[in-house]
Amino acid sequence: MGKTVLADGNIQNILSAISDKESFTPGLIIGQPSEKKDFAIHAVVTTRLLDDSSTTQCTVSDFGQIEESWLKIHLKNVTRSLPGGMYVLGLFIAGPKDIFADKLNLQKVRSLINSIHSIAKSNTYLFGSNHPKNLIVLHFCSKSKKFQCKSFDVQNMSLSMSPVNWKFVNQPTAWYRIDCRYSLDSQLPYFSEKKQTFLKMSREVLEYFKGNIDDCLYFINGFTIKKSNMYTLEKIRSIIIDRLGLEEKNKKTFETEGHKYLNVFKATMFKEEPWEDDVEQFEIIEAQGSIKFDGFISSKVFLHKSATLEEAINAIKEDLVRSFAARLDLHCDSLQEESSNSENITHFLPRRIVVKHNASGILFTDYMFPDDTKEDIVNSVKEQLGIEVTPEMVIALENVQQAKLSGLEKDSLDNQKNESQNAELALSDKSPNILIYSLIGACVVLIISIAVHFLM
């Protein structure tokens, strides 16, 4: 038996609204995969950009006219909007003919699936390394109003397609939300002898950032991964309920609209710092410049109730990296040219905002530049995700000047070297109070010395 996909009923309404008895319309299916079954939460019609900068649905008279480039661009834009753990599960095609029965059309289906998979695996920062290895294609017949779904193994496209048990559910899936915040405060040296564009430099930044994220130790409501157990979020929630001493009849008092009080988890992350004894292992090298990170990244991910602690932590990591990669991409797209002669440039990356998908309760992401308005976000969400929201529904997770990057020129780095080198390499764990007391003591000694000098 093939895989099972549980789909929110809103997807059926979306496909029925766009179906045309004489044409084909493609789009993307959004959801979360799991070992036993997948959860489809939303379907969004693929659009393309016209010469006048407006967009239109990619509706064609013949299935073979659907262009792979439309789906590739749409895949990237949609993935930027998804929280970690959520992916594009595959494609849907609304049209009058069975796309699986005709050999030529089936070849076209494989080509479309293979093209979006090639994009996903080429950019692990944005798409993650856990993206689905079996992508689905859902066909909605605009004449018979029937659904047919198949699965394709993207790692071996020569294999035959597998049937998928597609089920619409009226009761939305219960999701657990995990909140996390990551501080960006750090400084990254770079060693290129040539002046780098922000686009090229951003790849080094992403690799450094991802390494930091992977090296952190994660706790979710105080629980972390251990070799001896495989906690699920549902199990953790049950343990918390038992610790609080809640009786079954009183659990409903914690329910709130959309999400239960106990369904929201808190994630904290720590990075182990080297001991002072390890200073000898450091090598002092000369860099051509550096990039300083400021601010923080906010994360809210959603997992199905059977998700393990490891899956939840992977979703958080993926969300943080995806969000940072999306900001760098959007910022690079907004830069027409780097005309400044100064090497010391501050880049204010767009801040993260969220809007709620009412059918599932999932928070989708968009990014707001300083000059953007909430009305701009409303239009962007409608265009990219097909979701109707109002300006009042746009929620900013971060302050205006978050996720800031500053490039420092080599001369500036040299000027600071003598002052900061010892402090940076010694990795001192002394508290700020000790430094303050030392300064006060030095001032007192100086005053006494001056007084003695004039009295003698």
XYZ file of C-alpha atoms in Angstrom:
456
model
C 0.000 0.000 0.000
C 1.216 3.490 -0.871
C 1.548 6.475 1.416
C -1.386 8.281 3.009
C -1.899 12.040 2.859
C -4.347 13.724 5.232
C -5.453 16.969 3.570
C -7.274 19.927 5.096
C -10.697 20.460 3.553
C -9.730 23.980 2.441
C -7.585 22.462 -0.321
C -10.664 20.982 -1.947
C -12.309 24.411 -1.960
C -9.221 26.016 -3.525
C -9.020 23.477 -6.350
C -12.744 23.655 -7.049
C -12.566 27.448 -7.304
C -9.789 27.480 -9.914
C -10.819 24.498 -12.025
C -11.679 25.151 -15.661
C -13.202 22.503 -17.882
C -11.059 23.491 -20.855
C -7.639 24.323 -19.353
C -4.892 23.151 -16.960
C -3.712 25.050 -13.880
C -0.647 23.965 -11.856
C 0.223 24.731 -8.259
C 2.101 23.592 -5.159
C 0.926 21.540 -2.175
C 2.260 22.647 1.217
C 2.483 20.456 4.287
C 4.570 18.299 6.605
C 5.824 14.798 5.828
C 6.159 12.069 8.435
C 7.166 8.436 8.506
C 3.631 7.056 8.479
C 1.639 9.775 6.696
C 1.895 13.259 5.299
C -0.188 16.267 6.325
C -1.263 18.655 3.538
C -2.408 22.033 4.858
C -2.576 24.358 1.850
C -2.524 24.525 -1.943
C -1.370 27.619 -3.820
C -1.806 28.316 -7.521
C 1.368 29.008 -9.494
C 1.547 32.502 -10.977
C 3.983 34.164 -13.355
C 5.220 37.703 -13.782
C 4.005 39.724 -16.767
C 5.866 42.483 -18.596
C 3.965 45.187 -16.693
C 5.118 43.636 -13.365
C 1.659 42.247 -12.609
C 1.051 38.532 -12.071
C -1.357 36.065 -13.596
C -2.302 32.430 -13.001
C -0.342 29.958 -15.106
C -3.408 28.562 -16.871
C -2.767 26.856 -20.219
C -4.933 25.091 -22.792
C -2.622 22.074 -23.036
C -0.844 20.276 -20.180
C 2.400 20.155 -22.129
C 2.548 23.977 -22.188
C 3.276 24.215 -18.447
C 6.823 25.544 -18.116
C 9.260 24.215 -15.538
C 10.634 27.716 -14.917
C 7.264 28.834 -13.523
C 7.345 26.118 -10.884
C 11.004 26.680 -10.004
C 10.481 30.375 -9.266
C 7.257 29.663 -7.404
C 8.898 26.912 -5.330
C 11.598 29.276 -4.101
C 9.157 32.063 -3.239
C 6.778 29.745 -1.388
C 9.539 27.978 0.560
C 10.761 31.350 1.880
C 7.342 31.703 3.504
C 7.286 28.336 5.277
C 8.322 27.685 8.879
C 10.887 24.950 9.489
C 9.452 21.439 9.184
C 7.019 22.546 6.469
C 7.768 21.801 2.815
C 6.342 21.726 -0.648
C 5.050 18.142 -0.729
C 4.542 18.169 -4.488
C 2.338 19.493 -7.288
C -1.311 19.668 -8.101
C -2.759 19.912 -11.576
C -6.364 20.987 -12.091
C -7.516 20.062 -15.584
C -9.995 18.135 -17.734
C -7.855 15.113 -18.724
C -6.158 12.331 -16.771
C -2.487 13.328 -16.743
C -1.382 9.843 -15.634
C -3.076 7.858 -18.408
C -1.316 9.403 -21.389
C 2.331 8.360 -21.828
C 3.396 11.774 -23.119
C 1.685 13.586 -20.230
C 3.202 11.191 -17.714
C 6.633 12.027 -19.086
C 5.790 15.704 -18.576
C 4.766 14.998 -14.971
C 8.108 13.333 -14.270
C 9.950 16.254 -15.827
C 8.100 18.784 -13.635
C 8.749 16.760 -10.471
C 12.408 16.296 -11.323
C 12.883 20.019 -11.992
C 11.552 21.174 -8.609
C 13.566 18.470 -6.843
C 16.745 19.642 -8.565
C 16.141 23.168 -7.253
C 15.460 21.919 -3.721
C 18.623 19.836 -3.463
C 20.785 22.631 -4.929
C 20.139 24.985 -1.983
C 20.069 23.218 1.376
C 20.151 26.556 3.233
C 16.686 27.481 1.972
C 15.091 24.088 1.337
C 16.799 22.131 4.112
C 18.387 18.705 3.948
C 15.238 16.858 5.055
C 12.978 17.871 2.177
C 10.651 15.052 0.968
C 12.290 12.275 -1.021
C 8.916 11.181 -2.386
C 6.994 14.001 -4.057
C 3.310 13.711 -4.813
C 1.282 14.833 -7.822
C -2.414 15.419 -7.248
C -4.737 15.619 -10.256
C -8.156 17.217 -9.855
C -10.397 16.486 -12.830
C -12.360 19.640 -13.582
C -15.062 17.606 -15.361
C -15.675 14.683 -13.005
C -14.600 16.575 -9.828
C -12.577 13.523 -8.794
C -9.100 13.411 -7.260
C -6.234 11.118 -8.149
C -2.841 11.183 -6.428
C 0.482 9.519 -7.227
C 3.908 9.499 -5.569
C 7.311 9.660 -7.275
C 10.654 8.663 -5.790
C 12.820 11.642 -6.725
C 15.998 9.720 -5.876
C 15.192 7.188 -8.576
C 12.864 8.629 -11.190
C 13.132 5.448 -13.274
C 10.877 3.687 -10.753
C 7.170 3.531 -11.494
C 4.813 5.891 -9.697
C 3.073 4.672 -6.546
C -0.572 5.188 -5.585
C -1.334 7.623 -2.772
C -4.278 7.374 -0.402
C -5.437 11.007 -0.447
C -7.969 11.809 2.306
C -9.725 15.086 3.019
C -10.329 15.683 6.736
C -12.821 18.169 8.139
C -11.135 18.276 11.553
C -7.854 20.242 11.288
C -4.661 18.528 12.380
C -3.588 19.374 15.946
C -0.215 21.114 15.804
C 2.337 21.733 18.531
C 4.101 25.082 18.290
C 7.695 25.597 19.399
C 9.043 29.114 19.980
C 12.740 29.945 19.880
C 15.013 32.969 19.538
C 18.607 32.961 18.280
C 21.076 35.772 18.998
C 23.187 36.809 16.022
C 25.840 38.668 18.026
C 29.178 37.481 16.638
C 31.968 38.465 14.257
C 33.102 36.517 11.199
C 36.477 37.129 9.485
C 36.859 36.658 5.753
C 40.049 35.957 3.868
C 39.458 36.843 0.213
C 42.187 39.123 -1.153
C 39.760 40.620 -3.667
C 36.830 42.839 -2.855
C 33.737 40.646 -2.600
C 30.185 41.521 -3.539
C 27.558 41.071 -0.860
C 26.105 38.135 -2.829
C 29.387 36.183 -2.797
C 30.066 37.098 0.815
C 26.594 35.949 1.857
C 27.464 32.323 0.999
C 30.364 32.393 3.466
C 28.083 34.011 6.020
C 25.454 31.291 5.564
C 27.979 28.493 5.976
C 29.303 30.072 9.175
C 25.780 30.685 10.466
C 24.626 27.119 9.727
C 27.690 25.730 11.483
C 26.875 27.750 14.605
C 23.267 26.554 14.536
C 24.291 22.904 14.188
C 26.795 23.155 17.038
C 24.243 24.380 19.580
C 22.662 22.174 22.239
C 18.852 22.384 22.229
C 16.337 21.977 25.039
C 12.567 21.912 24.495
C 10.731 22.592 27.757
C 13.854 21.305 29.512
C 14.099 18.073 27.480
C 16.982 17.320 25.152
C 17.996 14.419 22.909
C 19.431 11.393 24.697
C 20.617 8.154 23.172
C 18.612 6.140 25.669
C 15.168 7.472 24.751
C 13.035 8.748 21.877
C 10.713 11.382 23.315
C 7.811 12.593 21.217
C 6.232 16.011 21.738
C 3.061 14.246 22.820
C 5.014 12.348 25.491
C 6.679 15.543 26.730
C 3.293 17.222 26.965
C 1.940 14.302 29.019
C 4.898 14.501 31.402
C 4.308 18.239 31.879
C 0.607 17.630 32.605
C 1.510 14.984 35.199
C 4.028 17.317 36.834
C 1.412 20.073 37.034
C -1.000 17.634 38.620
C -3.791 18.372 36.191
C -6.715 15.993 36.184
C -8.174 14.959 32.859
C -11.415 16.872 33.484
C -9.470 20.115 34.132
C -7.316 20.000 30.999
C -9.971 21.760 28.932
C -9.653 24.849 31.100
C -6.287 25.457 29.457
C -7.725 25.509 25.946
C -7.548 28.728 23.964
C -8.794 29.656 20.536
C -6.821 27.878 17.840
C -4.236 26.275 20.131
C -4.222 24.657 23.549
C -2.236 26.331 26.267
C -0.068 23.259 26.768
C 0.526 22.840 23.031
C 3.041 25.697 22.925
C 6.623 24.688 23.754
C 9.663 26.804 24.515
C 13.033 25.967 22.983
C 16.338 27.230 24.335
C 19.740 26.793 22.757
C 23.266 26.897 24.128
C 26.646 26.818 22.486
C 29.558 25.346 24.394
C 32.455 27.777 24.575
C 36.127 26.664 24.689
C 37.868 26.507 28.038
C 40.682 28.923 28.825
C 43.058 25.966 28.769
C 42.259 25.532 25.067
C 43.660 28.940 24.100
C 46.937 27.348 23.038
C 45.064 25.513 20.296
C 44.096 28.799 18.604
C 46.050 30.047 15.623
C 46.415 33.799 15.064
C 45.996 34.612 11.366
C 45.573 37.830 9.410
C 42.184 38.444 7.810
C 41.290 40.854 5.018
C 38.199 42.029 6.867
C 35.268 40.901 8.961
C 31.496 40.936 9.194
C 29.746 41.707 12.463
C 26.295 40.248 13.213
C 23.781 42.076 15.395
C 20.218 41.400 16.495
C 18.305 38.130 16.708
C 16.127 35.790 14.656
C 12.711 34.709 15.952
C 11.453 31.221 15.201
C 8.029 29.591 15.471
C 7.735 26.075 14.085
C 4.824 23.636 14.014
C 5.003 19.855 14.420
C 2.377 17.116 14.353
C 1.732 15.471 17.719
C 3.690 12.292 16.922
C 6.858 14.201 15.990
C 9.948 13.211 17.950
C 12.157 15.567 19.898
C 14.851 15.100 17.261
C 12.445 16.059 14.468
C 11.411 19.157 16.404
C 15.009 20.269 16.930
C 15.803 19.689 13.248
C 12.790 21.835 12.349
C 14.085 24.667 14.562
C 17.550 24.497 13.001
C 16.045 24.453 9.535
C 13.753 27.373 10.324
C 16.585 29.580 11.574
C 18.818 28.831 8.590
C 15.938 29.148 6.111
C 14.902 32.504 7.558
C 18.443 33.864 7.440
C 18.984 32.542 3.891
C 15.700 34.081 2.743
C 16.677 37.484 4.165
C 20.074 37.414 2.472
C 18.468 36.426 -0.861
C 15.847 39.157 -0.631
C 18.438 41.715 0.388
C 20.710 40.746 -2.519
C 17.748 41.067 -4.892
C 17.091 44.579 -3.566
C 20.676 45.746 -4.138
C 20.994 47.235 -7.608
C 24.709 47.855 -7.312
C 27.318 48.447 -4.651
C 28.338 51.969 -5.547
C 29.811 52.958 -2.179
C 33.591 53.268 -1.981
C 33.534 52.646 1.748
C 34.324 49.165 2.979
C 32.470 49.753 6.230
C 28.862 49.156 5.182
C 25.892 48.248 7.374
C 23.193 46.055 5.840
C 19.762 46.054 7.485
C 18.152 42.773 6.502
C 14.341 42.601 6.322
C 12.610 41.653 9.549
C 10.345 38.657 9.924
C 6.581 39.019 10.087
C 3.937 36.299 10.239
C 0.335 35.845 9.148
C -2.010 33.103 10.300
C -3.408 30.482 7.946
C -6.909 30.237 9.385
C -7.666 26.726 8.147
C -4.700 25.108 9.921
C -3.537 27.697 12.464
C -0.022 27.620 10.966
C 1.901 30.916 10.862
C 3.352 31.664 7.440
C 6.278 34.056 7.057
C 6.963 37.144 5.000
C 9.714 39.761 5.269
C 9.363 43.496 5.677
C 11.977 46.048 4.601
C 12.110 49.401 6.437
C 10.222 51.144 3.608
C 7.503 48.467 3.385
C 4.020 48.888 4.820
C 1.602 46.296 6.145
C -0.441 46.811 2.981
C 2.613 45.690 0.981
C 2.753 42.514 3.056
C -0.964 41.887 2.493
C -0.407 42.046 -1.273
C 2.712 39.875 -1.080
C 0.968 37.156 0.949
C -1.928 37.149 -1.493
C 0.417 36.878 -4.467
C 2.791 34.234 -3.081
C 0.454 32.101 -0.958
C -3.040 32.937 -2.174
C -4.098 33.834 1.385
C -6.422 36.740 2.121
C -5.296 38.748 5.162
C -5.820 42.260 6.484
C -3.148 44.703 7.746
C -4.325 44.014 11.305
C -3.384 40.339 10.877
C 0.254 41.156 10.039
C 2.399 40.512 13.133
C 6.063 41.537 13.384
C 8.215 39.067 15.326
C 11.263 41.334 15.420
C 12.162 44.976 15.872
C 12.873 47.269 12.936
C 16.668 46.933 13.010
C 17.121 43.228 13.613
C 19.367 40.806 11.719
C 21.942 43.512 10.957
C 25.272 42.832 9.247
C 28.197 45.262 9.273
C 31.292 44.876 7.090
C 34.553 46.178 8.571
C 37.524 47.110 6.431
C 40.997 45.727 7.134
C 42.397 49.030 8.489
C 39.596 49.209 10.997
C 40.315 45.651 12.001
C 44.025 46.435 12.463
C 43.269 49.460 14.651
C 41.278 47.278 17.007
C 43.739 44.390 17.016
C 45.961 45.503 19.899
C 42.989 46.478 22.050
C 40.812 43.434 21.510
C 43.140 40.591 20.540
C 43.980 39.522 24.083
C 40.369 39.713 25.232
C 39.111 37.719 22.242
C 41.716 34.952 22.475
C 41.755 34.625 26.236
C 37.997 33.922 26.250
C 37.807 35.381 29.736
C 34.790 34.406 31.822
C 35.129 37.338 34.218
C 31.902 39.203 34.850
C 31.429 42.875 33.813
C 31.314 43.853 37.486
C 34.951 42.846 37.989
C 35.966 45.107 35.095
C 33.991 48.017 36.565
C 35.550 47.515 39.987
C 39.013 47.421 38.424
C 38.423 50.719 36.616
C 37.123 52.375 39.781
C 40.156 51.135 41.685
C 42.519 52.509 39.043
C 40.811 55.920 39.216
C 41.132 56.002 43.011
C 44.845 55.174 42.829
C 45.316 57.934 40.209
C 43.553 60.562 42.379
C 45.612 59.619 45.444
C 48.832 59.824 43.412
C 47.956 63.312 42.162
C 47.061 64.476 45.679
C 50.336 63.172 47.121
C 52.269 64.861 44.327
C 50.855 68.332 45.126
C 51.162 67.922 48.883
C 54.843 67.050 48.806
